[in-house]
Short mmCIF file of C-alpha atoms in Angstrom, two decimals:
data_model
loop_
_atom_site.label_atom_id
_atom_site.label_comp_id
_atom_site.label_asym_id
_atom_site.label_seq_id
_atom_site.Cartn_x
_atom_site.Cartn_y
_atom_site.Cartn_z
CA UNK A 626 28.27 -16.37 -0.27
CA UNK A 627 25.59 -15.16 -2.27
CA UNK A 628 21.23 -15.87 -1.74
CA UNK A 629 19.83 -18.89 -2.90
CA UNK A 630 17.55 -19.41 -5.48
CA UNK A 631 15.73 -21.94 -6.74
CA UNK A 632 13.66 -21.38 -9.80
CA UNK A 633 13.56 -16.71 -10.12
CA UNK A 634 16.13 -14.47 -9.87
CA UNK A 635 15.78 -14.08 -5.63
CA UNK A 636 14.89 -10.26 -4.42
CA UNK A 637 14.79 -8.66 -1.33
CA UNK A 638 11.47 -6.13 -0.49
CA UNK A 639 12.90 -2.92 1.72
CA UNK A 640 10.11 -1.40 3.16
CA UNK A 641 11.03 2.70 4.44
CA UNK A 642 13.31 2.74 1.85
CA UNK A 643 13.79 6.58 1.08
CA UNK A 644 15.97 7.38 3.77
CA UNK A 645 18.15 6.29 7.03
CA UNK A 646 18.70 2.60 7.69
CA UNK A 647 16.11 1.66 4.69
CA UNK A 648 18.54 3.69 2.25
CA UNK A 649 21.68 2.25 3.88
CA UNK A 650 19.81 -1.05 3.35
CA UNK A 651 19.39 -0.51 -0.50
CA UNK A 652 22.87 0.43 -1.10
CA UNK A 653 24.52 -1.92 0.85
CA UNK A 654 21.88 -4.68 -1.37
CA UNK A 655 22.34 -3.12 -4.49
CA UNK A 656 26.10 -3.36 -3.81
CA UNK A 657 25.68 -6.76 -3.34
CA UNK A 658 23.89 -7.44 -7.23
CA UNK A 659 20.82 -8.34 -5.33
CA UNK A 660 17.26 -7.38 -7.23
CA UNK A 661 15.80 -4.71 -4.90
CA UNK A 662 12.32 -3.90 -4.77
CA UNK A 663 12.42 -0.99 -2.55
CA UNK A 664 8.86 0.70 -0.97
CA UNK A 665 8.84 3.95 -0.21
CA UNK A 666 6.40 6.70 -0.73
CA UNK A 667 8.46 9.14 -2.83
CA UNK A 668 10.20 7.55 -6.18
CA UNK A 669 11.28 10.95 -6.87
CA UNK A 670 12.92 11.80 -3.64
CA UNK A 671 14.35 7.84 -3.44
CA UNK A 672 16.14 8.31 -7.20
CA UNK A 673 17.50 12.00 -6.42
CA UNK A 674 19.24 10.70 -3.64
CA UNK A 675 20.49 7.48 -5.14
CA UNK A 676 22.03 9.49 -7.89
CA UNK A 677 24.28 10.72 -5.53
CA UNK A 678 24.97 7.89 -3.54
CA UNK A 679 28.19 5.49 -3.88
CA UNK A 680 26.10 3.29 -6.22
CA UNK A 681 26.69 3.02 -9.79
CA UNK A 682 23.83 3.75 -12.62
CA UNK A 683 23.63 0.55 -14.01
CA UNK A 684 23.19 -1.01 -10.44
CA UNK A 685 20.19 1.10 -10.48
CA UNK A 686 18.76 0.58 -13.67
CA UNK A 687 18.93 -3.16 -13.76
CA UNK A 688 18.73 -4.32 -9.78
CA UNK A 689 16.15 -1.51 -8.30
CA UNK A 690 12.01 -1.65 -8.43
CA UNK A 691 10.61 1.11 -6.54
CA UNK A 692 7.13 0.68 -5.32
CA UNK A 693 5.26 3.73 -3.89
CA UNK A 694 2.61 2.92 -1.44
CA UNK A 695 1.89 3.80 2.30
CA UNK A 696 2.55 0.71 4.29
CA UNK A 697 -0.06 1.62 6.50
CA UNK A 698 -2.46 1.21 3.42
CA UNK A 699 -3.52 -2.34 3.55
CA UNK A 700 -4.71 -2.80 -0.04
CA UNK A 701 -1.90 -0.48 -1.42
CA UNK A 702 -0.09 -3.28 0.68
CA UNK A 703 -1.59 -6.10 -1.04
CA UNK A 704 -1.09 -4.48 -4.29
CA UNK A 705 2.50 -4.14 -4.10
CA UNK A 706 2.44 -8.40 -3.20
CA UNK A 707 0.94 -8.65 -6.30
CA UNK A 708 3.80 -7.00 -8.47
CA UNK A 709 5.99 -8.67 -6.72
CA UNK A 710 4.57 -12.05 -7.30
CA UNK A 711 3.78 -11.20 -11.03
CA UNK A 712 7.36 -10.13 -11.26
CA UNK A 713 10.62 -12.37 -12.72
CA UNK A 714 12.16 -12.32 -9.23
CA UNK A 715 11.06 -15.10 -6.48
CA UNK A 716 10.79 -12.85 -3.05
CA UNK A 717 14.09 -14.43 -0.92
CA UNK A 718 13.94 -11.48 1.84
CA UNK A 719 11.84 -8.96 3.18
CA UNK A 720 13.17 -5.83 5.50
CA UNK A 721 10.68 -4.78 7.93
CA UNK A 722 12.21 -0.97 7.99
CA UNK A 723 9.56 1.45 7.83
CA UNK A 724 8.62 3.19 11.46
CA UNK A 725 7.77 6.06 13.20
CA UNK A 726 9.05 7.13 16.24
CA UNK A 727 7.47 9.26 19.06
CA UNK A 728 8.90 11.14 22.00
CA UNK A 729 5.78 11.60 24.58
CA UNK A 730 5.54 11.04 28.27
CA UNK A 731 2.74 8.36 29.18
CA UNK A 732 0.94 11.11 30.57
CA UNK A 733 0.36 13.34 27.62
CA UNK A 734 0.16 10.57 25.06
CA UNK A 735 -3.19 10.55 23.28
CA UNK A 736 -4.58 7.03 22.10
CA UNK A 737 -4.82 8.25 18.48
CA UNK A 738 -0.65 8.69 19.07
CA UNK A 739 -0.46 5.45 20.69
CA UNK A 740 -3.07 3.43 17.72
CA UNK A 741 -0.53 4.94 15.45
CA UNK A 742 2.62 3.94 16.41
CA UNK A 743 1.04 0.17 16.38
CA UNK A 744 -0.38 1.05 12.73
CA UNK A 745 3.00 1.31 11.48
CA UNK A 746 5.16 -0.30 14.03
CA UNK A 747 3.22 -3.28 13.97
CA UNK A 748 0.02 -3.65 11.94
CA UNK A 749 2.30 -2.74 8.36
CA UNK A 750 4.77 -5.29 9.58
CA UNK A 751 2.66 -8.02 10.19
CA UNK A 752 0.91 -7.76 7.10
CA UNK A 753 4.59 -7.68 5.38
CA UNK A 754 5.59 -10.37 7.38
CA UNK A 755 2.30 -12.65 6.67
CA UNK A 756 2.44 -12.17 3.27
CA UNK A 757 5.93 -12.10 2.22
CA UNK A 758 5.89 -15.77 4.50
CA UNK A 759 3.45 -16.90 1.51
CA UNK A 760 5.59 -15.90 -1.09
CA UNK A 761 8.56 -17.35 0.99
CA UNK A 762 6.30 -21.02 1.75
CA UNK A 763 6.32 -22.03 -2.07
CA UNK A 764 9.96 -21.92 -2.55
CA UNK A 765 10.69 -23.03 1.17
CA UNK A 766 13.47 -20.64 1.96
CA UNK A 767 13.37 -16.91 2.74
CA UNK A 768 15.02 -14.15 5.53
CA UNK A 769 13.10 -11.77 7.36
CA UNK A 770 14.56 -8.98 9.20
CA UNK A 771 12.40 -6.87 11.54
CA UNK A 772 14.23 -3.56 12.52
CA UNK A 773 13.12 -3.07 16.32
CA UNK A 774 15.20 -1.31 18.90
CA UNK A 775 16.72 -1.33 21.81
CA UNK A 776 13.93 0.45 23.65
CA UNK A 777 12.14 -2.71 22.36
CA UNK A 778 14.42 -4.88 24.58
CA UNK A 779 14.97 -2.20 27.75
CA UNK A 780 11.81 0.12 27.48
CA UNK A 781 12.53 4.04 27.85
CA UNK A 782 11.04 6.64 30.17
CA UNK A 783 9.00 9.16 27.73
CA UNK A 784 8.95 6.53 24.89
CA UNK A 785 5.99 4.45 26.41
CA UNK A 786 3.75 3.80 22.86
CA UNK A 787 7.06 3.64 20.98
CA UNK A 788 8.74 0.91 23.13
CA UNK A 789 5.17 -0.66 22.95
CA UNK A 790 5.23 -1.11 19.19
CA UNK A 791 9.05 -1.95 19.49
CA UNK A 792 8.71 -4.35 22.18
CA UNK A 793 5.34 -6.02 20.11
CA UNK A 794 7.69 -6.82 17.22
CA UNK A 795 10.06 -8.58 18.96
CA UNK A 796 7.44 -10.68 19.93
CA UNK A 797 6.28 -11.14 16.50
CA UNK A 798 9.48 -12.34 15.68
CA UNK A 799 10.39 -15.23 17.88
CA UNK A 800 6.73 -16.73 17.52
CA UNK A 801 7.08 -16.59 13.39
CA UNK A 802 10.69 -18.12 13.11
CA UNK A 803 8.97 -21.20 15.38
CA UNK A 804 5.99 -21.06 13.05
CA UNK A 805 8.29 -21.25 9.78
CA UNK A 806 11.68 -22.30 10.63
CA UNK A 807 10.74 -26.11 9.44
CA UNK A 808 9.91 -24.47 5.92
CA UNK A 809 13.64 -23.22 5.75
CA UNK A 810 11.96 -19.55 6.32
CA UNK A 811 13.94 -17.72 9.06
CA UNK A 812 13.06 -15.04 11.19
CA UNK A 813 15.51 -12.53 12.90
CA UNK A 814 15.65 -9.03 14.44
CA UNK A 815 17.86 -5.94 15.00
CA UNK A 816 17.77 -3.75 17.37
CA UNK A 817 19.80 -0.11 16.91
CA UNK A 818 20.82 1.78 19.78
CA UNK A 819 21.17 5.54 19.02
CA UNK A 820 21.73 6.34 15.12
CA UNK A 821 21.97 9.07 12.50
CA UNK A 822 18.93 8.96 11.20
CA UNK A 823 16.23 11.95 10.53
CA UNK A 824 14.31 9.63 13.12
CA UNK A 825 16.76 10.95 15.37
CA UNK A 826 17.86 14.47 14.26
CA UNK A 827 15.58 16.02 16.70
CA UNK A 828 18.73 15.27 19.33
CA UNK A 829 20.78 18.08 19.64
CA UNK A 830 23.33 19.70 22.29
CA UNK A 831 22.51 18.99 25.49
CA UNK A 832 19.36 15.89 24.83
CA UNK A 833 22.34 14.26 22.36
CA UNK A 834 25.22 14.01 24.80
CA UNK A 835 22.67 12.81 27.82
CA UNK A 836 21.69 9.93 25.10
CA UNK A 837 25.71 9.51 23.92
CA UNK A 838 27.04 9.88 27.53
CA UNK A 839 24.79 6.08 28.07
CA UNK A 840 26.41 4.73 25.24
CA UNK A 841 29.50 2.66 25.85
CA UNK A 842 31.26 3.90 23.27
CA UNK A 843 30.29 7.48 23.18
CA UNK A 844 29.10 8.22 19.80
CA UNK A 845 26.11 7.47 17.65
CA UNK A 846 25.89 4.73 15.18
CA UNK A 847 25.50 4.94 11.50
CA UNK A 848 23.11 3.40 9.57
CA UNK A 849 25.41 1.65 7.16
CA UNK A 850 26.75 -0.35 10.34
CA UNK A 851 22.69 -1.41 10.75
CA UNK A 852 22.88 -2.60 7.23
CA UNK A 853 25.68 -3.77 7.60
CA UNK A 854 24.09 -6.67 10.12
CA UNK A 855 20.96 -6.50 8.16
CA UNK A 856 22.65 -7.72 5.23
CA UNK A 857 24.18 -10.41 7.08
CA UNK A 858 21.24 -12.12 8.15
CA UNK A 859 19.71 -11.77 4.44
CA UNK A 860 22.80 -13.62 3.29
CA UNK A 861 22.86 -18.02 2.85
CA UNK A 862 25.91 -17.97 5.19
CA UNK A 863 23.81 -16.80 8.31
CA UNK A 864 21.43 -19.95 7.47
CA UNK A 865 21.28 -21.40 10.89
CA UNK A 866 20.61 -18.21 12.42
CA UNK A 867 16.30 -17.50 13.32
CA UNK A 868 14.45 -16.23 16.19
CA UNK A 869 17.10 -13.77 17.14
CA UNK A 870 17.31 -10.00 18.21
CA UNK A 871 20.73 -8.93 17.81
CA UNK A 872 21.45 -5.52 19.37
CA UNK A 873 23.90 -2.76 17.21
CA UNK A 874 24.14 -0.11 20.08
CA UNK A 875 27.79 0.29 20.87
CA UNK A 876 26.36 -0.83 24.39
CA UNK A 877 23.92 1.49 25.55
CA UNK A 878 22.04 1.52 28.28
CA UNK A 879 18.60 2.90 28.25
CA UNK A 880 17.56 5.26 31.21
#
């Protein structure tokens, strides 16, 4: 079943586009014919590695818009609203992607380290979320995915400020799908266990199997299985679904 549209063509707004589960997100969109208008902060860098993706050219050429801003930059933020809204496509879904991630014991976590996990984490996705809900309020209908994590859900010794920001988007979710689910607007999450991701390529040998020997079953997931849910919840046939977190970790369990 394919997104509903009223009026404009419908699009869906990636944000951390470039690489991991934002890239795995495009595709799997793009696959789909769905207008993409994909945020990232190198256009360069985003179209080399499209070109040699499983994605066709004309897929790119006539369902991708690349905007290039830092989605910690509130008016660059704002900015990139307005193209979209001046833009032939009506915004259907927004992907709450972009993150950082930070491995520090509570101890020896600074507060600038800890302000800027909630910059990106959560500030940048609020802002997303508020005004892509705007957008969303005119043609009453819309999916929002924020991309938590299971340290979100279960916390995670020497991830304090990340679990923080994780844990602070959850929140954000459930209390905006009550806000807007009587304007047709829903409001889910995921949360990924342990995935290939450059977010996670700092796990190797010994800190990698520890992590995979907690997993129930014992390997890492790919992002393409995170888009694969993502794009789920973006589609009309998951239309009853808001205000939930649905875990992709191959059961893990967070130490």
């Amino acid at each position: 079943m394919s997104l509903v549209s009223k009026d404009k063509a419908p699009a869906i707004l990636i944000t951390g586009a470039s690489g991991g589960i934002g890239l795995a997100t495009l595709i799997a969109c793009l696959k789909e014919n769905w207008h993409v208008f994909a945020a990232c902060r190198d256009e360069k860098k985003l179209k080399e590695t499209l070109a040699s993706a499983d994605i066709s050219a004309s897929d790119i050429e006539h369902h991708l818009t690349v905007l290039t801003y830092d989605v910690s930059d509130q008016e660059a933020v704002k900015q990139a609203f307005r193209q979209i809204q001046q833009s032939p496509f009506s915004l259907y879904g927004l992907v709450n992607n972009a993150g950082v991630m930070l491995d520090s014991m509570l101890g020896m976590t600074s507060l600038a380290q800890f302000e800027q996990q909630l910059l990106v984490n959560v500030t940048a996705c609020f802002q997303h979320l508020q005004l892509a809900s705007r957008l969303m309020t005119k043609q009453k209908q819309g999916s929002i995915i924020n991309v938590s994590s299971v340290v979100g859900l279960d916390g995670a010794s020497g991830q304090v400020a990340y679990s923080t920001s994780k844990a602070a988007l959850l929140g954000m979710t459930k209390s905006a799908a009550k806000e807007l689910a009587k304007l047709n607007i829903r409001v889910n999450a995921v949360a990924p266990g342990f995935i290939e991701t450059p977010l996670t390529d700092a796990y190797q040998d010994e800190k990698r199997q520890a992590v995979l020997n907690n997993v129930g079953m014992k390997r890492a997931g790919t992002a393409n299985e995170i888009a694969a849910t993502i794009v789920h919840l973006l589609r009309s046939d998951s239309a009853y679904i808001t205000g939930q977190c649905i875990r992709v970790d191959g059961l893990m369990t967070v130490a």
